[in-house]
Short mmCIF file of C-alpha atoms in Angstrom, two decimals:
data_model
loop_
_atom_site.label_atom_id
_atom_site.label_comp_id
_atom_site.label_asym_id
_atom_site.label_seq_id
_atom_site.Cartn_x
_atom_site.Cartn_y
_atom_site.Cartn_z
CA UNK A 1 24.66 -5.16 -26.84
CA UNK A 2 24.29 -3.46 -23.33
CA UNK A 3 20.47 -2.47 -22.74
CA UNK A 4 19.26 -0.08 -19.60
CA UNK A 5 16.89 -1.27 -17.46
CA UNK A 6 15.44 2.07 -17.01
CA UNK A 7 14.81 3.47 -20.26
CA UNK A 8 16.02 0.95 -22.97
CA UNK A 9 18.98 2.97 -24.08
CA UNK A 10 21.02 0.96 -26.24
CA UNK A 11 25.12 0.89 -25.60
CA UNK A 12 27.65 -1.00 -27.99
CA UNK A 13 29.81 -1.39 -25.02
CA UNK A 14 28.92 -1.46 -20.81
CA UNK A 15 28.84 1.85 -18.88
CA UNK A 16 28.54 2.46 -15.45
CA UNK A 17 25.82 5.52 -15.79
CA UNK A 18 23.39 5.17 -18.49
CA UNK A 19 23.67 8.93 -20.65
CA UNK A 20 19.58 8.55 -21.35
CA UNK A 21 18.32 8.89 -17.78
CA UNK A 22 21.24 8.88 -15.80
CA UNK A 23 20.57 5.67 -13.33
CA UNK A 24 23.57 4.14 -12.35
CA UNK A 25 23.98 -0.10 -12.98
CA UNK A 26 21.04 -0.74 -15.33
CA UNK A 27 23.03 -1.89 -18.15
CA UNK A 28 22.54 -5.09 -18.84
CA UNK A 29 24.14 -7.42 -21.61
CA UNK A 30 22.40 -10.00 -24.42
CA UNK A 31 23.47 -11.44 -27.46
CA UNK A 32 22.83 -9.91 -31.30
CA UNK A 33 22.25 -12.84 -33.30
CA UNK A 34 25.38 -12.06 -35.88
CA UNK A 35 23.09 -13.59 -38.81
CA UNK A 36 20.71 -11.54 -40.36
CA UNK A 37 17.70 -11.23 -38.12
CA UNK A 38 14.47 -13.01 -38.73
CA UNK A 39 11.39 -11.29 -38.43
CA UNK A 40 8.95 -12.91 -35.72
CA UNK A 41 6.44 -15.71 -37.70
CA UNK A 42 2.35 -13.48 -37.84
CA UNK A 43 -0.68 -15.02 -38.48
CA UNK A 44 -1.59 -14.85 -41.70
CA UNK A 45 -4.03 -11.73 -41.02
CA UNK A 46 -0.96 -9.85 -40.37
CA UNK A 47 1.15 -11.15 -43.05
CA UNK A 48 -0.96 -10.26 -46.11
CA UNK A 49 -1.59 -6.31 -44.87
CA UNK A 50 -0.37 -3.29 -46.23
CA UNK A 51 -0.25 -0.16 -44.79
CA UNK A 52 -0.22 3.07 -46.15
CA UNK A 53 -0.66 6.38 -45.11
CA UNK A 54 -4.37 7.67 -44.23
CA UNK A 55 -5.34 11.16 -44.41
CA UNK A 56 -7.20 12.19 -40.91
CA UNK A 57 -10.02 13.11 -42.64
CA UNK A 58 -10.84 9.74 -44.24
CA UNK A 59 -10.80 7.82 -41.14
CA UNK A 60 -13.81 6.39 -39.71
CA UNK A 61 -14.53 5.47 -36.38
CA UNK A 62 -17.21 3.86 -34.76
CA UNK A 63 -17.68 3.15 -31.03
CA UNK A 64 -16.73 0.08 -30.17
CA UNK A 65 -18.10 -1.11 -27.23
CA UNK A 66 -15.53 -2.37 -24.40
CA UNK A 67 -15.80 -6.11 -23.16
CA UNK A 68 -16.98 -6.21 -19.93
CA UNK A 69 -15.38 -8.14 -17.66
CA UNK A 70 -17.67 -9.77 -15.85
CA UNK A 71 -15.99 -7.67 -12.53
CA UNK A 72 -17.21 -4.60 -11.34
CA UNK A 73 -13.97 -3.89 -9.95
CA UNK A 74 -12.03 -4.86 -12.99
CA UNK A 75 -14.50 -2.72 -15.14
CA UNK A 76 -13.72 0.56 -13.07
CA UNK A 77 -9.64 0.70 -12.78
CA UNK A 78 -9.93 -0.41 -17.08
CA UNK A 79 -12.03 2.86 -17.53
CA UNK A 80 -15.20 0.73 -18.12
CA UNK A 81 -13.97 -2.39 -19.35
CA UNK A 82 -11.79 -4.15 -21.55
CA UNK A 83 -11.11 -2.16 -24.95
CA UNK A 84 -11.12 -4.22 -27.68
CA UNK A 85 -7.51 -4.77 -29.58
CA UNK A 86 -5.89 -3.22 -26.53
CA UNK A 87 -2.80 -4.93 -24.74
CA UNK A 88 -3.09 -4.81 -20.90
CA UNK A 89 0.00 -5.54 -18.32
CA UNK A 90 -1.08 -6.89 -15.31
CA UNK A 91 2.27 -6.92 -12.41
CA UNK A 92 2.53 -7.74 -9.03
CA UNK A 93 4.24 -10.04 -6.25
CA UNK A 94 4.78 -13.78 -6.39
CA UNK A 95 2.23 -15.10 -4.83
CA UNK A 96 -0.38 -11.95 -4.61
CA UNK A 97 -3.00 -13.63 -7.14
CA UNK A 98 -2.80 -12.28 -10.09
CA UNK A 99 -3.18 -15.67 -11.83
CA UNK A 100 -5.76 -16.38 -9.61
CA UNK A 101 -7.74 -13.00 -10.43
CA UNK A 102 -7.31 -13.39 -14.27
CA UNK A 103 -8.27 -17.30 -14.16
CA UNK A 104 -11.64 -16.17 -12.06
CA UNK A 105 -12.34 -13.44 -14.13
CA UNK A 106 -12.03 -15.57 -18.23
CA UNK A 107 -14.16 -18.62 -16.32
CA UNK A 108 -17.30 -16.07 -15.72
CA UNK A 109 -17.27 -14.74 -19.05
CA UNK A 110 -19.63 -17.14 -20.55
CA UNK A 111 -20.45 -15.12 -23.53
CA UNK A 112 -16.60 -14.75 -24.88
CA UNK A 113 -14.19 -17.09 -26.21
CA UNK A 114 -10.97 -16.82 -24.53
CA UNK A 115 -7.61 -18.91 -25.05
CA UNK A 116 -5.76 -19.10 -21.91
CA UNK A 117 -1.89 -19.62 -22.64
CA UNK A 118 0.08 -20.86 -19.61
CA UNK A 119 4.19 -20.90 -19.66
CA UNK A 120 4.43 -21.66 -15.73
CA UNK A 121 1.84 -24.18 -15.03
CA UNK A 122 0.31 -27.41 -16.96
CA UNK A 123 -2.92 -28.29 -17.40
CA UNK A 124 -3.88 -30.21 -14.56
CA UNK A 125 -2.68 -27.45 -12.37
CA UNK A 126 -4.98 -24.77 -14.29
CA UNK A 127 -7.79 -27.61 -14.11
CA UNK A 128 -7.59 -28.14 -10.36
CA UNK A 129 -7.59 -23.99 -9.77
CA UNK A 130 -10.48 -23.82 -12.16
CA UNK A 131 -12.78 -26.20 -10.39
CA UNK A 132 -12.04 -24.26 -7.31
CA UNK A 133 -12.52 -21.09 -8.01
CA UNK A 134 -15.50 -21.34 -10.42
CA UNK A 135 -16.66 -24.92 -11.07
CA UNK A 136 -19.63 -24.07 -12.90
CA UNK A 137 -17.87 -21.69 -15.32
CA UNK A 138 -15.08 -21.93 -18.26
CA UNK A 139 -17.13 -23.79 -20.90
CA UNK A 140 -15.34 -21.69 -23.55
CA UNK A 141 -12.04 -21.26 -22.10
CA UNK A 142 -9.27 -22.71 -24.45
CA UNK A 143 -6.20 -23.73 -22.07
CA UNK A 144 -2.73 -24.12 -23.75
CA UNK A 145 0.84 -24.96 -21.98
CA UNK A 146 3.06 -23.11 -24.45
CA UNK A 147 6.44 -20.90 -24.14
CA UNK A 148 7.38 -20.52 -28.39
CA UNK A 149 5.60 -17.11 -29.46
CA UNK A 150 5.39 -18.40 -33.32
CA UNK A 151 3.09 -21.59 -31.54
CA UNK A 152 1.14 -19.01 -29.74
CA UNK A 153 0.35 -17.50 -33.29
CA UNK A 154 -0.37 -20.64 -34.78
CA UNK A 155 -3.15 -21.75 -32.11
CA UNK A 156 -4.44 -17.72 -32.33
CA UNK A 157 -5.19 -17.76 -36.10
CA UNK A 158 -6.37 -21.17 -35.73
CA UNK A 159 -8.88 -20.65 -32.71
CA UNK A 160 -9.36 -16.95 -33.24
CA UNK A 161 -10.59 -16.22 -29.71
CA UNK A 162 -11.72 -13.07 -28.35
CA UNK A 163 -9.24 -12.35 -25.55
CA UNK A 164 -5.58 -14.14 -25.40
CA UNK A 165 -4.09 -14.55 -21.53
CA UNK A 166 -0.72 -14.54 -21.72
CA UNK A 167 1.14 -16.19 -17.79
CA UNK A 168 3.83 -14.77 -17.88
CA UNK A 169 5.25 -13.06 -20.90
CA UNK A 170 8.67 -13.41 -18.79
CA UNK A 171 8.49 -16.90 -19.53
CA UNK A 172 7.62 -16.30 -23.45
CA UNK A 173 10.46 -16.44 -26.35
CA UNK A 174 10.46 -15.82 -29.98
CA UNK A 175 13.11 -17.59 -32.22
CA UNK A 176 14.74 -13.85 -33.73
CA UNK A 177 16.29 -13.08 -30.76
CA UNK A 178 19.39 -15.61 -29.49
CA UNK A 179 19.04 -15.27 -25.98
CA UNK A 180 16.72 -17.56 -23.06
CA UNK A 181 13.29 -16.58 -22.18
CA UNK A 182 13.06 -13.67 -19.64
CA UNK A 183 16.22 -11.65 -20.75
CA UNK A 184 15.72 -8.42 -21.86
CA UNK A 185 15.65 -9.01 -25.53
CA UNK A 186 13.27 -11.67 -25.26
CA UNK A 187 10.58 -9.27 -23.03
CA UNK A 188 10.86 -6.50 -25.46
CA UNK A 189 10.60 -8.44 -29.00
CA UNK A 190 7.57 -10.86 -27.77
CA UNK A 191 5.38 -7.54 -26.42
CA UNK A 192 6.52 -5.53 -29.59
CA UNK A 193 5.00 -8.18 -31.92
CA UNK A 194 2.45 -8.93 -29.34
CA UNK A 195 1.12 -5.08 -29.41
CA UNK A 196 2.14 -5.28 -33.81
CA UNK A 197 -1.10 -8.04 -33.99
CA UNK A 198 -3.25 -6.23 -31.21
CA UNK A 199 -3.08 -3.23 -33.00
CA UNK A 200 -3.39 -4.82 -36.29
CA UNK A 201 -7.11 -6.17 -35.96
CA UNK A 202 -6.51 -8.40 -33.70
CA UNK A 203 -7.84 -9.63 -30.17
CA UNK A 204 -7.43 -8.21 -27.11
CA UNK A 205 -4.49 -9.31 -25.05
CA UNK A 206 -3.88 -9.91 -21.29
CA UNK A 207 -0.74 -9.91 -20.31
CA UNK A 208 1.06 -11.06 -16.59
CA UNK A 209 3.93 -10.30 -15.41
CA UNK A 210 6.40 -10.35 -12.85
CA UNK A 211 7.88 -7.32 -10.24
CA UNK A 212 11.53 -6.48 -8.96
CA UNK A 213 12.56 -7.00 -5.68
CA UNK A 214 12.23 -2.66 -5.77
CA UNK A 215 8.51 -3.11 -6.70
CA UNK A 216 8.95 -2.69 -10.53
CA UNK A 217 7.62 -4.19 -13.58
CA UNK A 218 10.73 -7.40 -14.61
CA UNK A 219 11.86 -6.28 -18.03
CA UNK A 220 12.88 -3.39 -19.82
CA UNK A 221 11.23 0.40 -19.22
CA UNK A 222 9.51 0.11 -23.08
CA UNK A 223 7.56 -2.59 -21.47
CA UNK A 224 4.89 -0.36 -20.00
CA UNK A 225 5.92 2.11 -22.70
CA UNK A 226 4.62 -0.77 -25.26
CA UNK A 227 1.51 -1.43 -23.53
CA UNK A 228 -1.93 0.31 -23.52
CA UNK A 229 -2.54 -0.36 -19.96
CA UNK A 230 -0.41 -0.96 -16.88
CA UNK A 231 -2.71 -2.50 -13.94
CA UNK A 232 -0.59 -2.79 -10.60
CA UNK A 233 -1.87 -6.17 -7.87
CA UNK A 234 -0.37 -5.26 -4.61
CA UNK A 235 -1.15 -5.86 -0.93
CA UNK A 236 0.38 -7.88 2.02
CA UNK A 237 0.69 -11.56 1.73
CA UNK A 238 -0.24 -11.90 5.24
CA UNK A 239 -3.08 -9.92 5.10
CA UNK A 240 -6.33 -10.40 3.10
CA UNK A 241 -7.01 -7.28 1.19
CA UNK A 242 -5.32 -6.95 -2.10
CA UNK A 243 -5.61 -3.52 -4.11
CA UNK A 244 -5.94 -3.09 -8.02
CA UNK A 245 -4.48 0.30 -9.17
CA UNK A 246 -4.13 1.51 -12.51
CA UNK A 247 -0.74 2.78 -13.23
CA UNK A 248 -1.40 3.44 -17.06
CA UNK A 249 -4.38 3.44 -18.77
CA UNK A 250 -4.58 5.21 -22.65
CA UNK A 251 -8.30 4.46 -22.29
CA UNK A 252 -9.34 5.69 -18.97
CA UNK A 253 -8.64 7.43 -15.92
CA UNK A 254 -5.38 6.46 -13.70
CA UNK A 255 -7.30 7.34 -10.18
CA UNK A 256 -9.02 4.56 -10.15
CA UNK A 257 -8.73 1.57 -7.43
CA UNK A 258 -10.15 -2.06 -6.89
CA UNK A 259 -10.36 -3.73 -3.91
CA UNK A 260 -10.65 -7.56 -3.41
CA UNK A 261 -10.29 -9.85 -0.10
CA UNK A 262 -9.00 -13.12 -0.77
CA UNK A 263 -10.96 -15.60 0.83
CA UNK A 264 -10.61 -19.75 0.19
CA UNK A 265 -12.57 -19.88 -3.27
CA UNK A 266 -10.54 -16.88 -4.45
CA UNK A 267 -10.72 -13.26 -4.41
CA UNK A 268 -14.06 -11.20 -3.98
CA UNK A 269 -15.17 -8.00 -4.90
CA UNK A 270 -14.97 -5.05 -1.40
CA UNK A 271 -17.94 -2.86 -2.89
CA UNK A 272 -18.34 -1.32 0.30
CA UNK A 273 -14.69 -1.55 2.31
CA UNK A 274 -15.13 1.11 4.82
CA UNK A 275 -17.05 -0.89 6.21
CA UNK A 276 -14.67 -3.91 6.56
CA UNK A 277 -11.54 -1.48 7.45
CA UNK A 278 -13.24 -0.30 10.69
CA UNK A 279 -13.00 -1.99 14.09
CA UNK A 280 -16.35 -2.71 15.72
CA UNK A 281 -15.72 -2.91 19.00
CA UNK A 282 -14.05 0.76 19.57
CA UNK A 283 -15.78 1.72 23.41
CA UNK A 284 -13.62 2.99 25.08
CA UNK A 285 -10.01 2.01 23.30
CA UNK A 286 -7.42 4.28 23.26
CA UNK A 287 -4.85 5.20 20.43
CA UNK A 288 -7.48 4.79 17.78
CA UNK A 289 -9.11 7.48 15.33
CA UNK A 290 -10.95 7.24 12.62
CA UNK A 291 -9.81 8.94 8.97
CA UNK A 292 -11.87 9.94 5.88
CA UNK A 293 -9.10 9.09 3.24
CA UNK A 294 -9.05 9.11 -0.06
CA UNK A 295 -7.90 6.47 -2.22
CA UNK A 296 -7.73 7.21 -6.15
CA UNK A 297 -11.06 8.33 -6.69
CA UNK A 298 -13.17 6.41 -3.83
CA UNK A 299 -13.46 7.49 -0.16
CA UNK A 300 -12.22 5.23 2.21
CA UNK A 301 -13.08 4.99 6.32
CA UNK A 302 -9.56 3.99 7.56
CA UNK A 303 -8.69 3.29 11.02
CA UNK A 304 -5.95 5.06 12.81
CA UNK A 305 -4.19 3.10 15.13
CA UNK A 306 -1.12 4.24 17.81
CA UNK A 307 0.60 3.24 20.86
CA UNK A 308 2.54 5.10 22.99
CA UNK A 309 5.02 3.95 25.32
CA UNK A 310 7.71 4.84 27.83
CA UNK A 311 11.16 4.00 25.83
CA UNK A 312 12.38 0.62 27.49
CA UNK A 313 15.82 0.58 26.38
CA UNK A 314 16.89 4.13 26.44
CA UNK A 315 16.40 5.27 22.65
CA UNK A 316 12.80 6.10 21.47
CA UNK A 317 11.58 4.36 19.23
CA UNK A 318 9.54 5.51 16.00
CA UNK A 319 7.58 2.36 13.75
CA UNK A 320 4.98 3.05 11.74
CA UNK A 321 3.06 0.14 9.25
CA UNK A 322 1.51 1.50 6.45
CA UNK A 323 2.33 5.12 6.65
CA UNK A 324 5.39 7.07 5.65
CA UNK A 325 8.01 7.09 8.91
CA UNK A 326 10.10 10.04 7.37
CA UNK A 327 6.16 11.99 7.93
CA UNK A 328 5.50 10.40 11.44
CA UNK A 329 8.66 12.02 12.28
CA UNK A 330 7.12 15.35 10.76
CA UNK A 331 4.24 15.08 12.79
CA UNK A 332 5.70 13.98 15.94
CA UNK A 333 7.82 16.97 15.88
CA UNK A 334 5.07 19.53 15.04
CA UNK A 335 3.41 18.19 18.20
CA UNK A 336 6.27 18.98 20.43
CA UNK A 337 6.93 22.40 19.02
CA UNK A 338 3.45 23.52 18.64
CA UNK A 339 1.48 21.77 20.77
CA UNK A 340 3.94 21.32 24.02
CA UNK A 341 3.59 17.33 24.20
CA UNK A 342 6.80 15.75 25.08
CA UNK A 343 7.55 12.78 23.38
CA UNK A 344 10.70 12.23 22.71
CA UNK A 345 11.46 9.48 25.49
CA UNK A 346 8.74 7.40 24.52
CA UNK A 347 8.62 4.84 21.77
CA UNK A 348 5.19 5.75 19.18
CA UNK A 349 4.03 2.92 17.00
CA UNK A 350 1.67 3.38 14.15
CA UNK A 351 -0.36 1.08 12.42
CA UNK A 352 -3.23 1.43 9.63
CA UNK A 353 -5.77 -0.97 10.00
CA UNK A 354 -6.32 -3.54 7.16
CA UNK A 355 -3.10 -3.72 6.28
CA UNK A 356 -3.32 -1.10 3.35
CA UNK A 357 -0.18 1.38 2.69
CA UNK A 358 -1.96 4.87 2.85
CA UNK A 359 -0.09 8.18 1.42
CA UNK A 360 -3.17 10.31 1.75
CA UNK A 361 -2.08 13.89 3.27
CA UNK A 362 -5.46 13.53 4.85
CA UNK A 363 -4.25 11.32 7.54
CA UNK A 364 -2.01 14.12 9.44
CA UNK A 365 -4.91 14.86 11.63
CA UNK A 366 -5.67 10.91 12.73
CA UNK A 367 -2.34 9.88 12.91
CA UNK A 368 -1.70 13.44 15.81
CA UNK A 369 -5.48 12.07 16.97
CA UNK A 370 -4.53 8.69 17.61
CA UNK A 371 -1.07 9.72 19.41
CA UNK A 372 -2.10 11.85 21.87
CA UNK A 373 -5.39 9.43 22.52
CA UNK A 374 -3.25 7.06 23.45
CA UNK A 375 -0.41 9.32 25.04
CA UNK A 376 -3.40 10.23 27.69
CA UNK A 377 -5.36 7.45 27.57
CA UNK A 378 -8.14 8.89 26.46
CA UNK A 379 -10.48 7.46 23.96
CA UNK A 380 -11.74 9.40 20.96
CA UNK A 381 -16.09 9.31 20.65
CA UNK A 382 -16.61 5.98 18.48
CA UNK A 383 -18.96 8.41 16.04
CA UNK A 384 -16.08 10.97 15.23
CA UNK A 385 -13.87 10.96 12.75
CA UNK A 386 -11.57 13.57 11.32
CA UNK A 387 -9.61 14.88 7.58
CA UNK A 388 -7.01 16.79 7.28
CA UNK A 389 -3.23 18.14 6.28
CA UNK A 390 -0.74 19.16 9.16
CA UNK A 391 1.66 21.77 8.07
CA UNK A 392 5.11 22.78 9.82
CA UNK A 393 3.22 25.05 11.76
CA UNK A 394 0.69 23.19 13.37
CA UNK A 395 -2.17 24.81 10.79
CA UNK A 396 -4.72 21.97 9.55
CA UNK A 397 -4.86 22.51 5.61
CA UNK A 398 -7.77 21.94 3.37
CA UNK A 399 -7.60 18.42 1.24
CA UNK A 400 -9.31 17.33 -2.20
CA UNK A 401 -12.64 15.87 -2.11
CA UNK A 402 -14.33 17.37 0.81
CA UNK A 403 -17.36 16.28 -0.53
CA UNK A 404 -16.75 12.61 -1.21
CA UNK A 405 -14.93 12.40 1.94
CA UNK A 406 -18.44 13.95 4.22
CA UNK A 407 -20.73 12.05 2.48
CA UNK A 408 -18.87 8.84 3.19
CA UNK A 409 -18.83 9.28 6.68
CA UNK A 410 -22.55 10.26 7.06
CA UNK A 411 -23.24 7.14 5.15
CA UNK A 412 -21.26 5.30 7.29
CA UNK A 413 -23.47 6.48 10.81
CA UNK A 414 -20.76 9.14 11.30
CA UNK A 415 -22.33 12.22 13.89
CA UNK A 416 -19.09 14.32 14.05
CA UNK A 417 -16.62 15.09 11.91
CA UNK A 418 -13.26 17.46 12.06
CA UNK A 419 -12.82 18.95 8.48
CA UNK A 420 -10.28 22.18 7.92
CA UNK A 421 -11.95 25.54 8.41
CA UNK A 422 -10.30 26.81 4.79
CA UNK A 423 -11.80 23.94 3.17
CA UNK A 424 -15.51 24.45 3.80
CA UNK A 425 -15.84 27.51 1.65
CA UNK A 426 -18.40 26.54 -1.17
CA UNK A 427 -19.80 23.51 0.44
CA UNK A 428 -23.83 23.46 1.16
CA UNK A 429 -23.38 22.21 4.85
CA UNK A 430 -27.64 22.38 5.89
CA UNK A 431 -28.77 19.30 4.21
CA UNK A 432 -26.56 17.15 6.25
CA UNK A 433 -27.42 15.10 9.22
CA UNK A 434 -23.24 15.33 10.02
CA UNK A 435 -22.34 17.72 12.54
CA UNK A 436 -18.99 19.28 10.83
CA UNK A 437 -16.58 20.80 13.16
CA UNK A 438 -13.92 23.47 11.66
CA UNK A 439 -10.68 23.46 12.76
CA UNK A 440 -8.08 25.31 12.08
CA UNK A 441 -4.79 24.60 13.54
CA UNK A 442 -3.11 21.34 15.67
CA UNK A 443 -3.71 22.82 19.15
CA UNK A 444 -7.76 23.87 18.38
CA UNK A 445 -8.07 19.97 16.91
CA UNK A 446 -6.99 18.81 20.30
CA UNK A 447 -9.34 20.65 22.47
CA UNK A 448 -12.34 19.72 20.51
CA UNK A 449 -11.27 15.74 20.80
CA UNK A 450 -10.25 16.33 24.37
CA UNK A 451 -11.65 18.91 25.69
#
């Protein structure tokens, strides 16, 4: 059997384009046991049910109060919590923490009993990352080194714990299917039975699991399809923030975002990371300006940093770290059509502080800031900072959030701030200690930060 990648389209024989979404090479072969299939072994629970059809009218529901997590940040991007029976995906890079996050989350939850099933490391291992990260903590905490899915029944009905960790499900295989662990067989029939005993009474499972070398979720597409919630763990390795975005949630909003740093005794909690993502030392520095972004749902002070330089080897050159290039481009050229600043023999490179990937349409205005402060050497006031969308041309378009976005930056110490004129209607501007400044196209922007 052929299986897509992409969707999970099924093909008796290979193809080059898959005729259910169209992506070209995603088909990928396993073995059909040529027996008749066995049927994965259930606890016991799930063994002696049957269903039949409920009218809607006859069902009852009660709220059920979600676990809480013992993690503020955790608790947001799940919508409040953990819901109880759900199954949660949690992906990311090798090497980002997400076994380190889930292991220092289950130790601080004194008041649950959790079973902790590892299929990558033994029990030392998890021992000697334990006493790190929380030595106090993980008096309930049931640890088991096991791959089979019908032994990871077993020890459930056995233990019956309150929240099952599964690391990795890539490296978890059920007997029914004829093929090694991590194939695409194996992925889809252990999170299908997985989500069959969630759903079916049981306890709430975590799941981890591994990304593509394009930045997707290993496995088939009817993974996250399967799953209640899809939590994403990315940042730079060589950088200490790592962000915590939901990608699917059927129990809560998708905007929302957690931010750790990852420090020696594992990852904390950034309640306030504006803070942390500005420079403090900005008197008199050049190329730097200051952006109210938004990220998911929560306002964000992110530095703005350029440099500007005559082109050494002939060819300009354009780099930009954390922001789109194609846009930088965009921008760059809007500038030279609209604002007269010639910059095509110089080399611009553009870096957001922190090391976060920003795609906030919001940052248009600091990115043009930050170029031209450093294009004339001129240093932007340390207690101004700036929002807002560049168009093709050269207007400064309103963004979301105007609110959230002013109120961060007055909290922040914040005296000036360049907002789009458009985007002010409806806001009550005379309670606030922040002096806004409309603008309303590229070239106006520039004589209010220059003069």
């Amino acid at each position: 059997m052929y299986v897509c990648e992409e969707c999970g389209q099924e093909s008796p024989k290979w193809v080059g384009k898959c005729p259910a979404c169209g992506q070209w090479n995603t088909m990928k072969e396993f073995r059909v046991a040529t027996t008749t299939t066995k049927r994965a072994i259930a606890p016991l629970s799930m063994q002696a049910e049957v269903k039949r059809p409920i009218p809607m009218r006859k069902i009852e529901v009660e709220d059920e109060p979600r676990i809480d997590m013992g993690d503020g940040e955790l608790n947001r991007v799940l919508g409040g919590g953990l819901m109880p029976g759900s199954l949660v995906l949690l992906g990311g890079e090798p090497g980002i923490g997400k076994s380190t996050l889930v292991l220092q989350t289950v130790l601080r939850m004194e008041d649950r009993k959790i079973l902790y099933v590892s299929g990558e490391e033994s029990v030392r291992q998890i021992k000697l990352r334990a006493d790190r990260l929380c030595p106090d903590g993980g008096a309930d905490v049931l640890v088991l080194c096991e791959t089979s899915l019908e032994e990871i029944y077993s020890h459930i009905e056995r233990e019956q714990p309150d929240l099952v960790v599964i690391d990795s499900i890539q490296t978890i295989s059920t007997e029914t299917v004829e093929s090694s662990p991590g194939s695409l067989s194996q992925i889809r029939e252990c999170a299908a039975s997985l989500l069959k005993y969630a759903k079916g009474g049981g306890c709430s499972i975590l799941l981890i699991g591994h990304i593509t070398k394009e930045g997707t979720l290993a496995g088939p597409k009817v993974l996250e399809h399967i799953v209640d919630c899809v939590l994403q763990f990315e940042g730079d390795q060589h950088y200490m923030y790592r962000i915590l975005r939901g990608i699917k949630n059927r129990f809560g909003s998708t905007s929302e975002l957690g931010i750790y740093e990852m420090q020696q005794g594992g990852l904390r909690q950034v309640v306030n990371p504006s803070e942390l993502l500005l420079t403090e030392e900005r008197e008199g520095l050049s190329g730097i300006a200051i952006c109210s972004a938004i990220e998911g749902v929560r306002p964000l002070l992110i530095e703005t940093q350029a440099l500007v330089s005559t082109a050494a080897y002939g060819t300009a050159q354009r780099s930009a770290t954390g922001f789109d290039n194609r846009r930088l481009a965009m921008l760059l050229a809007v500038l030279e059509k609209r604002v007269g600043f010639k910059l095509a023999q110089k080399d611009v490179f553009l870096n957001i502080a922190g090391g976060l990937r920003v795609t906030d349409p919001a940052m248009d205005l600091s990115v043009i800031a930050a170029v031209l402060s450093s294009n004339v050497d001129a240093a932007i006031d340390t207690d101004t900072c700036m929002c807002g969308e560049v168009g093709l041309s050269g207007e400064i378009r309103p963004v979301s959030r105007l609110e959230q976005r002013i109120a961060e930056a007055e909290r922040l110490g914040f005296r000036r701030m360049l907002v789009p004129r458009q985007g002010l209607k409806g806001i009550d501007t005379r309670n606030l200690k922040l002096h806004l400044v409309p603008v309303s196209g590229v070239a106006e922007a520039v004589r209010e930060l220059f003069g």
